[in-house]
Amino acid sequence: MTEIDTSVPHSARIWNYWLGGKDNYPVDEAAGDAYTAVFPGIVTIARGSRAFLGRAIRYLVLEAGVRQFLDVGTGLPTVDNTHEVAQRHAPEARVVYVDNDPLVLAHARALLTSTPEGATAYEDISLFEPDRILRAAGRTLDPGRPTALVLSGILGHVADHDRARDLVRHLMAGLPSGSYLCVNDGSRGTDPDYEAAQDGYNETGAVPYFLRPVDQIEAYFEGLEMVDPGVVSVPLWRPDPSPDGAAPRPIGQHGGLARKP
């Protein structure tokens, strides 16, 4: 097993820290605090992204009737993981998680809990191997039934946008009619402070994450039937009522959901 280096910060552990998780080290807290000192809004973006994912899965289960999920680029387990949200509303839901980070693999047991009626699995495969992902998913999911492909905060790690689009197309081509694509990623054009902070982070030598213009995020859904309201800043996607009645505010994170005809 690959040894986990706790002497340098790790993006998955930093994200976990921002979400209030415990799977991180002092070096990650220091890096996370340094980022928030430049751009405090990153915590809002991390939590807004997670909240969007929860609402999208809830829609898929309760309104679209989806019972199978393929979550690629899973990241570290935190609160309301895909299987937890899906199985809360449909205990028979089946979920396959895919990542190839040794840190995530070390914590994968937390992703493998399941209701007795459903199933969860973890596959240690890179996003850049879509055929392997689809074959592995077929061990847990019924390839003839609609599946929701979840790509949450992962496509920004693919430096070339055309390659990222090809990976999405390849994965969706392996799923049947009636399947769904759920994407959310960091975006440009909403928050200049976020863009400056992320560009600075990318120059530190850490694994880069590229923010993309909204039209490039929309391009992932080409050929699919968008679910209203389309690709929007994630707090604006089917928001739950706010306790104080305040309207949701846009952040530099866009996402959407679409159905394969």
Coordinates of C-alpha atoms in Angstrom, one line a residue, residues 2-256:
T2 CA 1.3 3.5 -0.9
E3 CA 2.5 5.3 2.2
I4 CA 0.6 8.5 3.0
D5 CA 2.8 11.5 3.4
T6 CA 1.6 13.7 6.3
S7 CA 4.4 16.2 6.1
V8 CA 2.9 18.0 3.1
P9 CA -0.6 19.4 2.6
H10 CA -3.0 17.3 0.6
S11 CA -6.0 18.9 -1.3
A12 CA -8.5 16.2 -0.3
R13 CA -7.5 16.6 3.4
I14 CA -7.7 20.4 3.1
W15 CA -11.2 20.1 1.6
N16 CA -12.1 17.7 4.4
Y17 CA -10.9 20.3 6.9
W18 CA -13.0 23.1 5.3
L19 CA -16.1 20.8 5.5
G20 CA -15.5 20.3 9.2
G21 CA -14.2 16.7 8.9
K22 CA -11.5 15.1 11.1
D23 CA -9.4 13.3 8.4
N24 CA -6.7 15.9 8.2
Y25 CA -3.4 16.8 9.8
P26 CA -1.9 20.0 11.2
V27 CA -0.1 20.6 7.9
D28 CA -3.5 20.6 6.1
E29 CA -5.1 22.9 8.7
A30 CA -2.2 25.3 8.2
A31 CA -2.6 25.2 4.4
G32 CA -6.3 25.6 4.7
D33 CA -6.0 28.5 7.1
A34 CA -3.5 30.2 4.8
Y35 CA -6.0 29.9 1.9
T36 CA -8.9 31.2 4.0
A37 CA -6.7 34.1 5.1
V38 CA -6.5 35.1 1.4
F39 CA -10.1 34.1 0.6
P40 CA -12.4 33.3 3.5
G41 CA -15.2 32.4 1.1
I42 CA -13.6 29.1 0.3
V43 CA -15.4 27.4 3.2
T44 CA -18.7 28.7 1.8
I45 CA -17.7 27.2 -1.6
A46 CA -16.8 23.8 -0.1
R47 CA -20.0 23.6 1.9
G48 CA -22.1 25.0 -1.0
S49 CA -20.7 22.3 -3.3
R50 CA -21.6 19.6 -0.8
A51 CA -25.1 20.9 -0.2
F52 CA -25.7 21.0 -4.0
L53 CA -24.7 17.4 -4.3
G54 CA -27.1 16.4 -1.5
R55 CA -30.0 18.2 -3.2
A56 CA -29.1 16.7 -6.6
I57 CA -29.1 13.2 -5.2
R58 CA -32.3 13.8 -3.4
Y59 CA -33.9 14.9 -6.7
L60 CA -32.5 11.9 -8.5
V61 CA -34.0 9.5 -6.0
L62 CA -37.3 11.1 -5.2
E63 CA -38.2 12.7 -8.5
A64 CA -36.3 10.8 -11.2
G65 CA -36.5 7.4 -9.6
V66 CA -32.8 6.7 -9.9
R67 CA -31.4 3.8 -7.7
Q68 CA -27.9 3.5 -9.0
F69 CA -25.0 5.9 -8.6
L70 CA -21.4 6.0 -10.0
D71 CA -19.5 8.7 -8.0
V72 CA -16.1 9.3 -9.7
G73 CA -13.5 11.4 -7.9
T74 CA -15.1 10.6 -4.5
G75 CA -12.7 12.4 -2.2
L76 CA -12.5 11.8 1.5
P77 CA -15.6 10.6 3.4
T78 CA -17.3 13.5 5.2
V79 CA -21.0 14.1 6.1
D80 CA -23.8 13.1 3.7
N81 CA -21.8 11.0 1.3
T82 CA -23.6 9.9 -1.8
H83 CA -24.7 6.5 -0.4
E84 CA -26.0 8.1 2.8
V85 CA -28.2 10.6 1.0
A86 CA -29.4 8.1 -1.6
Q87 CA -30.1 5.3 0.9
R88 CA -31.8 7.6 3.3
H89 CA -34.6 8.0 0.7
A90 CA -34.2 4.7 -1.0
P91 CA -32.6 2.0 1.1
E92 CA -32.2 -0.3 -2.0
A93 CA -29.9 2.2 -3.7
R94 CA -26.6 0.9 -5.0
V95 CA -23.5 3.1 -5.1
V96 CA -20.0 2.7 -6.6
Y97 CA -17.3 5.1 -5.5
V98 CA -14.2 5.6 -7.7
D99 CA -11.0 7.3 -6.8
N100 CA -7.3 6.5 -7.1
D101 CA -5.9 8.5 -4.2
P102 CA -4.1 6.3 -1.6
L103 CA -5.4 8.6 1.1
V104 CA -9.0 8.1 0.0
L105 CA -8.4 4.3 -0.3
A106 CA -7.2 4.3 3.3
H107 CA -10.5 5.7 4.4
A108 CA -12.7 3.8 2.0
R109 CA -14.2 1.6 4.7
A110 CA -16.2 4.6 5.8
L111 CA -17.7 4.6 2.2
L112 CA -18.6 0.9 2.3
T113 CA -21.4 1.0 4.9
S114 CA -24.7 0.3 3.4
T115 CA -28.3 -0.5 4.2
P116 CA -29.0 -4.3 4.0
E117 CA -31.2 -3.7 1.0
G118 CA -28.6 -1.7 -1.0
A119 CA -24.9 -1.9 -1.7
T120 CA -21.8 0.2 -1.9
A121 CA -18.4 -0.5 -3.4
Y122 CA -15.1 1.3 -3.8
E123 CA -13.0 1.0 -6.9
D124 CA -9.4 2.2 -6.9
I125 CA -9.2 3.5 -10.5
S126 CA -8.2 6.8 -12.2
L127 CA -10.7 9.1 -13.9
F128 CA -8.5 8.7 -16.9
E129 CA -9.4 5.1 -17.3
P130 CA -13.2 5.3 -18.2
D131 CA -13.4 1.8 -19.6
R132 CA -12.0 0.3 -16.4
I133 CA -14.4 2.4 -14.4
L134 CA -17.4 1.1 -16.4
R135 CA -16.3 -2.5 -16.2
A136 CA -15.7 -2.3 -12.4
A137 CA -19.0 -0.5 -11.8
G138 CA -20.8 -3.4 -13.6
R139 CA -19.8 -5.7 -10.7
T140 CA -22.1 -3.8 -8.4
L141 CA -24.5 -1.9 -10.7
D142 CA -26.9 -3.4 -13.2
P143 CA -25.6 -2.0 -16.6
G144 CA -29.1 -2.2 -18.0
R145 CA -30.6 0.2 -15.5
P146 CA -30.3 4.0 -15.4
T147 CA -27.4 5.2 -13.4
A148 CA -26.4 8.7 -12.2
L149 CA -22.8 9.6 -12.9
V150 CA -21.5 12.0 -10.3
L151 CA -18.5 14.2 -11.0
S152 CA -18.2 16.6 -8.1
G153 CA -15.2 18.9 -8.0
I154 CA -13.1 16.5 -10.0
L155 CA -13.0 17.8 -13.6
G156 CA -11.1 20.9 -12.6
H157 CA -8.1 18.6 -12.0
V158 CA -8.1 17.7 -15.7
A159 CA -5.9 20.5 -17.2
D160 CA -7.2 20.2 -20.8
H161 CA -10.9 21.0 -21.1
D162 CA -11.3 19.0 -24.3
R163 CA -9.9 15.9 -22.5
A164 CA -12.2 16.5 -19.6
R165 CA -15.2 16.6 -22.0
D166 CA -14.0 13.4 -23.7
L167 CA -13.9 11.6 -20.4
V168 CA -17.4 12.7 -19.5
R169 CA -18.7 11.6 -23.0
H170 CA -16.9 8.3 -22.7
L171 CA -18.4 7.5 -19.3
M172 CA -21.9 8.6 -20.3
A173 CA -21.7 6.5 -23.5
G174 CA -21.3 3.5 -21.3
L175 CA -24.5 4.2 -19.4
P176 CA -28.1 3.4 -20.7
S177 CA -30.8 5.8 -21.7
G178 CA -32.5 7.4 -18.7
S179 CA -29.1 7.8 -16.9
Y180 CA -28.1 11.2 -15.5
L181 CA -25.0 13.3 -15.3
C182 CA -24.4 15.5 -12.2
V183 CA -21.4 17.9 -12.4
N184 CA -20.3 20.7 -10.2
D185 CA -17.0 22.5 -10.4
G186 CA -15.2 25.7 -9.6
S187 CA -16.1 28.5 -12.0
R188 CA -14.8 31.8 -13.3
G189 CA -16.8 34.9 -13.8
T190 CA -18.6 35.2 -10.4
D191 CA -15.9 35.8 -7.7
P192 CA -12.6 37.4 -8.7
D193 CA -11.2 36.9 -5.1
Y194 CA -11.7 33.2 -5.4
E195 CA -10.1 33.1 -8.8
A196 CA -7.0 35.0 -7.5
A197 CA -6.7 32.7 -4.5
Q198 CA -7.0 29.5 -6.6
D199 CA -4.6 30.8 -9.2
G200 CA -2.1 31.5 -6.4
Y201 CA -2.6 28.1 -4.9
N202 CA -2.0 26.4 -8.3
E203 CA 1.4 28.2 -8.4
T204 CA 2.6 26.7 -5.1
G205 CA 3.4 23.3 -6.7
A206 CA 0.4 21.6 -5.2
V207 CA -1.8 19.5 -7.5
P208 CA -3.6 22.2 -9.5
Y209 CA -7.3 22.7 -9.8
F210 CA -8.4 24.8 -12.7
L211 CA -11.5 27.1 -12.5
R212 CA -13.4 27.2 -15.7
P213 CA -15.8 29.7 -17.4
V214 CA -19.4 28.7 -17.1
D215 CA -19.8 27.9 -20.8
Q216 CA -17.1 25.2 -20.4
I217 CA -19.0 23.6 -17.5
E218 CA -22.2 23.8 -19.6
A219 CA -20.3 21.9 -22.4
Y220 CA -20.1 18.8 -20.3
F221 CA -23.9 18.4 -20.7
E222 CA -23.9 18.6 -24.5
G223 CA -26.4 16.2 -26.0
L224 CA -28.2 15.7 -22.7
E225 CA -31.6 17.0 -21.5
M226 CA -31.0 19.6 -18.8
V227 CA -33.0 19.5 -15.6
D228 CA -34.3 23.0 -14.6
P229 CA -32.8 25.4 -13.8
G230 CA -29.8 24.3 -15.9
V231 CA -26.2 25.1 -15.0
V232 CA -26.2 27.7 -12.3
S233 CA -24.2 28.8 -9.3
V234 CA -24.7 25.8 -6.9
P235 CA -26.6 27.7 -4.2
L236 CA -29.2 28.7 -6.8
W237 CA -29.9 25.1 -7.9
R238 CA -33.3 24.1 -6.4
P239 CA -32.4 25.7 -3.1
D240 CA -34.0 24.6 0.1
P241 CA -35.9 27.4 2.0
S242 CA -33.6 29.4 4.1
P243 CA -34.5 29.6 7.9
D244 CA -34.2 33.4 7.8
G245 CA -35.9 33.7 4.4
A246 CA -32.7 35.1 2.8
A247 CA -32.2 34.5 -0.9
P248 CA -29.2 32.3 -1.8
R249 CA -26.2 34.2 -3.1
P250 CA -24.1 33.1 -6.1
I251 CA -20.6 31.7 -5.5
G252 CA -17.8 30.6 -7.8
Q253 CA -19.0 27.1 -8.1
H254 CA -21.4 26.0 -10.9
G255 CA -23.3 22.8 -11.4
G256 CA -26.2 21.1 -13.0

